[in-house]
C-alpha cells in the first residue's frame, strides 16, 4: 500500500510535467496554425508606375511568396460611359499598376516595416500599404498569449521536477538499507540501484500512458476543436505517434536523470 | 603456507586521534579456523569490518586475499566481497525479500543462473533447517532462525573466507549447534578460512583452531 502511494506521487508528478510540455506544444501548434491562417489572408498592396513580373517581385525580398496584379479593367469599365474612348485610353496609360503581394509566412510588425522600406527604395514604386497597424494588435496579443503559456509551463515543469527529486529522496531512504546490504556482498552500483531504475522506468511509462489517454479523451469529445473552429483553425492537439514518443522520452529522461543523481549521491555518502 | 590476511602495524579508528586497534601485527593462514575474543567494545567488530573493507586502515598495512585494503578501489572491493561471506552481528537481512531470496543474494550478485542458485539455496536451507520458512520474510522469523538465514547466505557462494561476528551471540542451543556444525563443515570439507568473533569459545568445537584476544587495542595470540 505504501509503495503504491509512492508510485502514485511520482506518476502524478511526471504526468504534470508531461501535461505542461504538451500544452506548450499545443499552444505552439495553435499559434503556428493561426499564423498560417493569417498569412493566407494577409497581403500587401503595392502601387507602381511600372509593370513588374512576379519573378521581379520575388527577387526584391525573400519574404515575398507570390504576387498578383490587381485588375484595373473593372474600374475602367465602369467609367466607360462617362468618358470618351480617347480619354479612357489616356487614363489607362497614365494609371499606375496595382499589385497584391502574398508573403511566405506571417511577418512580425518590424518585418513589415523593413519590407515596406525596401520596396519603396525602388523608384518605380509609388506606394506600399502594409496594414501594419491592424496587424500589429492581433500579433502582439498572440505573442503575449504564447509567452504567458510558455512561462507557465516552464514554471510547472520546474516545480514538479523539484517535487520528483524530493519523492526520490524518500525512495532512496526506503531503499538505502537494502542497497547497503547488497554493497556489503559486493554488488556493483547498477545492480544495487536496479530496483530504483525499474520503478522509475515503469512509472515513466505509466505516466505517458495516462497522458495519451487524457488527450485521447479530449480529442474524442472534441472540446478543443469546437473552440478552435470559432477562430477558423484546426490543429492536431495530440499526435499519437510524435507526441507520445516525445512524452515517453521526456518522462524516461526526467526519471532516469533524477534516479542517477540519487544513486551518485548515495555512492558519495559511503 | 598461503596467508589470507596479513596485518602490519595495522591501526584502526573511527575518529582521527582515537585508536581502537593500534599497531597490530598478525597473519591468518588460508584454510585455518580462527577465534577472536575480547570484552565488548574492545574492537572485535571493527577488526572484522576492516577485513571486508567497511573501514579503511588508519595506519599500517592490511592485505586480504592478496589485495591491499589501503585505498582500495570500489570495483576491487566489490570483487573481493564477492569471495567473502559475512555473518553480521545484527544479521542484516533484507526485510522486503523472502528468506529464499535473501540466501540467494550472493548468487544473484555473482550472476548465477536461476537453476544453479535455486538448487544451491534449497540445499543450504536444508542445512540450516529452514526449508519450511523459505517463503517467509525475515521479520516473521525468530532471532535464532534469522541468524541461521544469515549463516546460509554467508555460505551460498562458497566463499574463500567467512567472517562471523558473534554468530551465536544470544541463540538457543539448537541454533548454535547448527551454526557450529556448518562452520566446521565448511572449514574441513571446503577448506574455507573461518574467522569467528565471539565472547567465549564453544566447547563443541572439534577442529584445530587459533585463538586471538583483543585487549586495550592490542591483538595477541592466545593459542
Ligand atoms: N560506527 C562507529 N563510529 C564510531 N565509533 C564506533 C563505531 N562503531 C563502533 N565504535 C566504537 O568502537 C569501539 C569498538 O567497537 P566494536 O568494534 O563494535 O566492539 P566489539 O565488537 O568488540 O564489541 C567501541 O568503543 C564503539 O563505541
Ligand atoms: Mg561487536
Tab-separated table of C-alpha atoms in Angstrom, chain A residues 177-178 181-188 191-192 267, chain B residues 52 78 81-82 88 92-97 109 153:
chain	number	residue	atom	x	y	z
A	177	UNK	CA	19.149	-0.385	3.781
A	178	UNK	CA	18.816	-2.966	1.051
A	181	UNK	CA	23.462	-4.733	2.417
A	182	UNK	CA	23.913	-5.547	-1.250
A	183	UNK	CA	27.080	-3.428	-1.257
A	184	UNK	CA	28.467	-5.486	1.632
A	185	UNK	CA	28.211	-8.553	-0.591
A	186	UNK	CA	29.985	-6.807	-3.454
A	187	UNK	CA	27.050	-5.777	-5.644
A	188	UNK	CA	28.087	-3.100	-8.148
A	191	UNK	CA	22.785	-3.834	-9.502
A	192	UNK	CA	22.129	-2.113	-6.162
A	267	UNK	CA	27.665	6.473	-3.673
B	52	UNK	CA	35.646	-6.710	4.415
B	78	UNK	CA	33.281	-5.369	-4.832
B	81	UNK	CA	33.494	-9.007	-1.272
B	82	UNK	CA	32.048	-11.480	-3.760
B	88	UNK	CA	26.752	-9.788	10.783
B	92	UNK	CA	21.464	-7.545	8.088
B	93	UNK	CA	18.764	-9.472	6.228
B	94	UNK	CA	16.752	-7.669	3.564
B	95	UNK	CA	13.320	-7.221	5.142
B	96	UNK	CA	11.326	-6.955	1.932
B	97	UNK	CA	12.818	-10.131	0.451
B	109	UNK	CA	25.349	-10.691	-7.341
B	153	UNK	CA	23.642	-16.575	2.966
